[in-house]
Coordinates of C-alpha atoms in Angstrom, one line a residue:
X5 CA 0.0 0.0 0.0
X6 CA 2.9 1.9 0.3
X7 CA 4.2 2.0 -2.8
X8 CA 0.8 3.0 -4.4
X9 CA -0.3 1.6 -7.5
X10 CA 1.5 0.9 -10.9
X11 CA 1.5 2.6 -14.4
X12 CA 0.0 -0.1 -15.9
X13 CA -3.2 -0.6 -12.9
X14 CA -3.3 3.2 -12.9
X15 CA -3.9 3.1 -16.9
X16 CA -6.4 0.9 -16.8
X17 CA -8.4 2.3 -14.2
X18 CA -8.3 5.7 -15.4
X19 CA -9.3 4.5 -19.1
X20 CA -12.5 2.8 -17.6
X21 CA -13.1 5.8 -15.9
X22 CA -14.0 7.4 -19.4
X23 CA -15.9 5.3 -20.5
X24 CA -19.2 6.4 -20.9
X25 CA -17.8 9.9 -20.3
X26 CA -16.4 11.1 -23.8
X27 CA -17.5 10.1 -26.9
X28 CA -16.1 6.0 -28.1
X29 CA -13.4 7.7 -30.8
X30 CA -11.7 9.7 -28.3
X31 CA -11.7 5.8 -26.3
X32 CA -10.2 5.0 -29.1
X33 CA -7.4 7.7 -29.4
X34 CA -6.8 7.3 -25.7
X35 CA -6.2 3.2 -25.5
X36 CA -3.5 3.2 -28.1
X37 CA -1.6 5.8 -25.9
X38 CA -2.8 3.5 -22.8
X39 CA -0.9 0.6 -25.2
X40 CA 1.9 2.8 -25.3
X41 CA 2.5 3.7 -22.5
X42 CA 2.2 0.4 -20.6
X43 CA 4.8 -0.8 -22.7
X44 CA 7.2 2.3 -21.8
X45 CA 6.3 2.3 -17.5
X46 CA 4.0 -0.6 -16.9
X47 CA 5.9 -2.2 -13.6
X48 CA 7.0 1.4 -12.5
X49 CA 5.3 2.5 -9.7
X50 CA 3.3 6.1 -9.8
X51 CA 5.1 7.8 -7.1
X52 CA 8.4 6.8 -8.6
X53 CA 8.0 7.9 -12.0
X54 CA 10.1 11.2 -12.8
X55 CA 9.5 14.0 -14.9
X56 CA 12.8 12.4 -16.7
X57 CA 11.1 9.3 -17.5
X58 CA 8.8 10.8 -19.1
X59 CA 10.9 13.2 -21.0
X60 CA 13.1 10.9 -21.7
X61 CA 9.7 8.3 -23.5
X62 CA 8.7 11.9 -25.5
X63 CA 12.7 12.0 -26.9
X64 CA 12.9 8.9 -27.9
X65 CA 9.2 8.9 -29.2
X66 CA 10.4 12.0 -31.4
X67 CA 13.3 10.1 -32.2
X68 CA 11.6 7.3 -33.9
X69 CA 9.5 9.5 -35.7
X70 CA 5.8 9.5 -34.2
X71 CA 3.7 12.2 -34.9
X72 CA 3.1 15.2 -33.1
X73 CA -0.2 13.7 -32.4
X74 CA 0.5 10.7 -31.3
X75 CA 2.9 12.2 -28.7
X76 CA 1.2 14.5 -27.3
X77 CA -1.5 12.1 -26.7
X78 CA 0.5 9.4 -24.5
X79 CA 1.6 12.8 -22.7
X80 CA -2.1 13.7 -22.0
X81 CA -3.2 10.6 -20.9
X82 CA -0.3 9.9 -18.8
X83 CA -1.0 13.4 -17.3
X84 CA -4.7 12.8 -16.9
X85 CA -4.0 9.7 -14.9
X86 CA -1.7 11.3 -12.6
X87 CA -4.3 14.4 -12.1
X88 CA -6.8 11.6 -11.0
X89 CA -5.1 9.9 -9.1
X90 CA -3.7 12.9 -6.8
X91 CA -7.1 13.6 -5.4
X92 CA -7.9 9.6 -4.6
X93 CA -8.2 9.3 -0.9
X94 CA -4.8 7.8 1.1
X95 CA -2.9 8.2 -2.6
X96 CA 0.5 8.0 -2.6
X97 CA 0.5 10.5 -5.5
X98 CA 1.6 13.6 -4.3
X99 CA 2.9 15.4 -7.8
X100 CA 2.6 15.1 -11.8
X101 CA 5.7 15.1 -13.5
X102 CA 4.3 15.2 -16.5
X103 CA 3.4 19.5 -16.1
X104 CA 7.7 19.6 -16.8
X105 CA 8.0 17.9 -19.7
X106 CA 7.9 19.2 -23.4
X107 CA 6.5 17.7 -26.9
X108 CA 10.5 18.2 -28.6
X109 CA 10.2 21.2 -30.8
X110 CA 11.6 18.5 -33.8
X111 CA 8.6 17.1 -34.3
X112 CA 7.0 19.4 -37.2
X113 CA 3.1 19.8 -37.6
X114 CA 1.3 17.8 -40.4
X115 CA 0.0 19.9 -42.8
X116 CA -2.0 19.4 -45.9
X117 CA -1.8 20.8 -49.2
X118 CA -4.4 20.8 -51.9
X119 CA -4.6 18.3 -54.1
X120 CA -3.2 18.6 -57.5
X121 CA -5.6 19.2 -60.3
X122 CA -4.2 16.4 -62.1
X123 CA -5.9 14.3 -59.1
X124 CA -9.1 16.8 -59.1
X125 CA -9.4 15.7 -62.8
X126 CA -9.3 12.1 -62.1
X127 CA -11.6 12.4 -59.2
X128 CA -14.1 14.1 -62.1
X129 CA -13.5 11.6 -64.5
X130 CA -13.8 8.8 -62.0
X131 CA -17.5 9.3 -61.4
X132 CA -18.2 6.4 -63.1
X133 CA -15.7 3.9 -61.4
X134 CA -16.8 1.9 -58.3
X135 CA -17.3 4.4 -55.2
X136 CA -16.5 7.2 -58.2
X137 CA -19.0 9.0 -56.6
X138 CA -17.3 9.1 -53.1
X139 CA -14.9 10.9 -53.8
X140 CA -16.9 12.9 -56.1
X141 CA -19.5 14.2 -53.3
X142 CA -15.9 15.0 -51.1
X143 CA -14.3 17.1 -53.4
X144 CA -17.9 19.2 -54.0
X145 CA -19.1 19.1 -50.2
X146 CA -15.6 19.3 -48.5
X147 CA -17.6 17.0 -46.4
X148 CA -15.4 14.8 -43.4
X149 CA -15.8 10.9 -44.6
X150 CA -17.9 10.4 -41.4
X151 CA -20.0 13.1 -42.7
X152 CA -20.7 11.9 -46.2
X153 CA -21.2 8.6 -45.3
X154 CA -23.6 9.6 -42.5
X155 CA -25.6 11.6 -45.8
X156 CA -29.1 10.3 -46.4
X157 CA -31.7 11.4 -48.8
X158 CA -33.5 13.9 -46.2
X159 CA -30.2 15.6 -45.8
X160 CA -30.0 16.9 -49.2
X161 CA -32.2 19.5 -50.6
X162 CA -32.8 21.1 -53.6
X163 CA -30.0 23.2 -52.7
X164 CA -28.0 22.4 -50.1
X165 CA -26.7 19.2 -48.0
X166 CA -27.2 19.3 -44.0
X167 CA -24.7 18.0 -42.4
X168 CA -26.0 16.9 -38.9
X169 CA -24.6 13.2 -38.0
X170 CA -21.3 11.6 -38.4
X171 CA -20.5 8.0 -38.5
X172 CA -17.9 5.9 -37.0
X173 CA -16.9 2.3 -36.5
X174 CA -16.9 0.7 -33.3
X175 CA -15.7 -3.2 -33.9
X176 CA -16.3 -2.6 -37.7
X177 CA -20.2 -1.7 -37.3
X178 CA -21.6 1.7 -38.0
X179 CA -22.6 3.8 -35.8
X180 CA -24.6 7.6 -36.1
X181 CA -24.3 10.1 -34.0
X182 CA -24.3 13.8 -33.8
X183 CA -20.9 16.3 -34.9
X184 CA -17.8 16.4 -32.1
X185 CA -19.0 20.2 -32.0
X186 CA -22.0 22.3 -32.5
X187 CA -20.7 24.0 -35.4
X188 CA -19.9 20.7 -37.3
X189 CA -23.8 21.5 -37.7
X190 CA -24.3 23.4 -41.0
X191 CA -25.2 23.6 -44.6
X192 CA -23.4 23.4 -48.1
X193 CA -24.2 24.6 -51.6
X194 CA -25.1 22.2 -53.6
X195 CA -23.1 22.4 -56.6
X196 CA -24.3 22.2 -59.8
X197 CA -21.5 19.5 -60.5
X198 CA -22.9 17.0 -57.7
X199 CA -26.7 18.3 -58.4
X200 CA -25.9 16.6 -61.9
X201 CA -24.9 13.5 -61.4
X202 CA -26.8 12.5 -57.5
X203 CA -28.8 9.5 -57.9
X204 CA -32.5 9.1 -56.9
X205 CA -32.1 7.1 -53.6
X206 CA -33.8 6.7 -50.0
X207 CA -32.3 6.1 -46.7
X208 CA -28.3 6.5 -47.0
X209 CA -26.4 7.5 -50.0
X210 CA -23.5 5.3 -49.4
X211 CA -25.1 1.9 -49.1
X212 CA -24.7 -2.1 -50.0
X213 CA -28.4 -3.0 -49.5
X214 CA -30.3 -0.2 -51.4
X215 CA -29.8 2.6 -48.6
X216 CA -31.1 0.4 -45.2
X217 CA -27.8 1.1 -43.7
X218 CA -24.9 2.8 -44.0
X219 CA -21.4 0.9 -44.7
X220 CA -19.3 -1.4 -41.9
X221 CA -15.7 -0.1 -42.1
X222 CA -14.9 -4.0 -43.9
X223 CA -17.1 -2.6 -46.7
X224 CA -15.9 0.6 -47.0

């Protein structure tokens, strides 16, 4: 009782103390740092782990190349599980030495260019081609692919798809629910380009049985 509780039992009681409590992708995001991290300070106990530890994880994290992202997500949830464990009852916590350490300034931010109009023109001319019209509706909609593969026929109108719903896979199966944030919520133009060539359909656009349901991640 002394020496508290370990890394590894602190991750996994933290992580089930979100469940239910954000929404199942940010579950997701957070067990592959819980994965991570396990792997790096599983057997080390809370109290004994050091800001240099943990520094020392993000350096060599940097060093093999993860993303920004992905390392300032293991240092998040490492910090979130020290911040609830501090104000447990009788904890042996007493400090999080993860408020010292730094994502390394190497890392660089993603960033995403637009695509070539040698790929715009192929995305035209692909309307025709198997899930052509995917990536057709993307390009004219700027649409998430949660968003357009959430799309059904109430959502477009004579001049403008809502965008209310996302989808997302949890163990493959689909599953609706609203935008991350309010202002995912909102209307687009419909083009005259995608006006031209959207089929007459009910119940989801993006479909393998005539628009009942939307597509399991294996089918898309």
């Amino acid at each position: 009782q002394e020496k508290g509780v370990t890394v590894c039992d602190a991750l996994d009681t933290w992580i089930a103390s979100r469940e239910g409590q954000v929404a199942p992708e940010t579950l997701i995001c957070y067990r592959r740092s819980v994965r991570l991290l396990k792997n790096a300070f599983g057997d080390v106990y809370m109290k004994d782990l050091q800001a240099s530890d943990v520094q020392a994880l993000l350096n060599d994290m940097a060093a093999q190349r993860f993303s920004r992202t992905t390392v300032n997500m293991a240092l998040m949830v490492l910090s979130m599980t020290f911040n609830y464990f501090i104000v447990q009852p009788e904890s042996s916590v007493r400090f999080n030495p993860c408020t010292a350490c730094r994502v390394p300034t190497s890392l660089k931010r993603g960033k995403r260019d637009l695509a070539q109009r040698d790929a715009v023109e192929k995305v035209k001319a692909g309307i025709g081609a198997p899930f052509g019209l995917f990536a057709f509706f993307l390009l004219y909609t700027g649409c998430r692919r949660g968003e357009a593969l959430a799309i059904t026929d109430k959502d477009i109108t004579e001049d403008c798809v809502i965008v209310n719903k996302t989808l997302i896979w949890l163990s493959g199966e689909s599953v609706i629910k609203e935008p991350k944030t309010p202002s995912a919520n909102r209307e687009i133009v419909l083009l005259p380009p995608l006006k031209a060539v959207l089929p007459k359909f009910e119940g989801y656009l993006f479909s393998d049985d005539g628009g009942k349901t939307p597509l399991t991640q294996s089918k898309y």
